[in-house]
């Protein structure tokens, strides 16, 4: 079984790509980082980056356990991880056969996040979230571009049309 991590910044297209590929490949399972709560999970990203951006503060034991269950089930040829850390977390890195990073510009990812998560929000709520983004969250996204993008095995341009991104990812996955 091949285990492929799909990474990007928040709202960079990870989940969309994982779900699209899963629909195209038979015998494929997926796990989504955002479906978990982890011990050591970072709440203050500004402090986390200032303290050195240690990706191992997250205890990814629940994700690791689910990866092992899927491996041991012998039901799948592929496991797609909607997972932002590539090879940076020591608990998960040895399971990965391939890491793909969707390089989505931060302005596009931010616009997607607002459109996806703030449909019913007031203008004041949106302004507040933009202030939080600028003061505290953006630094973590920039850190990902510095730490995760360069160590990923493949990088896909996140500005391309979705069908092109899917086709490029499929080609990569089939040769991993």
Short mmCIF file of N, CA, C and O in Angstrom, two decimals, residues 8 26 33 56 88 91 96 110 134 141 148 156:
data_model
loop_
_atom_site.label_atom_id
_atom_site.label_comp_id
_atom_site.label_asym_id
_atom_site.label_seq_id
_atom_site.Cartn_x
_atom_site.Cartn_y
_atom_site.Cartn_z
N UNK A 8 -0.96 21.54 2.18
CA UNK A 8 -1.16 22.92 1.72
C UNK A 8 -1.47 23.74 2.96
O UNK A 8 -1.74 23.18 4.03
N UNK A 26 -9.77 3.25 -7.07
CA UNK A 26 -10.42 2.20 -6.29
C UNK A 26 -9.48 1.78 -5.17
O UNK A 26 -8.28 2.06 -5.20
N UNK A 33 -6.61 15.23 8.68
CA UNK A 33 -6.00 15.82 9.88
C UNK A 33 -7.02 16.61 10.71
O UNK A 33 -7.03 16.51 11.93
N UNK A 56 6.79 18.53 16.13
CA UNK A 56 6.64 17.35 16.98
C UNK A 56 5.92 17.64 18.29
O UNK A 56 5.73 16.73 19.09
N UNK A 88 7.65 16.37 8.50
CA UNK A 88 8.12 17.11 9.67
C UNK A 88 7.78 16.48 11.02
O UNK A 88 8.46 16.75 11.99
N UNK A 91 6.34 11.09 14.23
CA UNK A 91 5.43 9.96 14.41
C UNK A 91 4.86 9.45 13.08
O UNK A 91 4.48 8.29 12.98
N UNK A 96 5.12 7.58 5.27
CA UNK A 96 4.83 8.27 4.02
C UNK A 96 5.70 7.77 2.87
O UNK A 96 6.93 7.72 2.98
N UNK A 110 -6.78 32.56 1.78
CA UNK A 110 -7.55 33.38 2.71
C UNK A 110 -8.95 33.67 2.14
O UNK A 110 -9.95 33.56 2.86
N UNK A 134 -3.82 38.57 10.30
CA UNK A 134 -2.63 39.41 10.10
C UNK A 134 -1.70 39.40 11.31
O UNK A 134 -0.48 39.38 11.15
N UNK A 141 1.35 30.23 8.35
CA UNK A 141 1.25 29.86 6.94
C UNK A 141 2.56 30.12 6.21
O UNK A 141 3.01 29.30 5.41
N UNK A 148 7.53 23.15 4.84
CA UNK A 148 6.85 21.99 4.25
C UNK A 148 7.02 21.94 2.74
O UNK A 148 7.35 20.89 2.18
N UNK A 156 2.49 21.16 -6.58
CA UNK A 156 1.51 21.46 -7.62
C UNK A 156 1.08 22.91 -7.45
O UNK A 156 0.81 23.36 -6.33
#
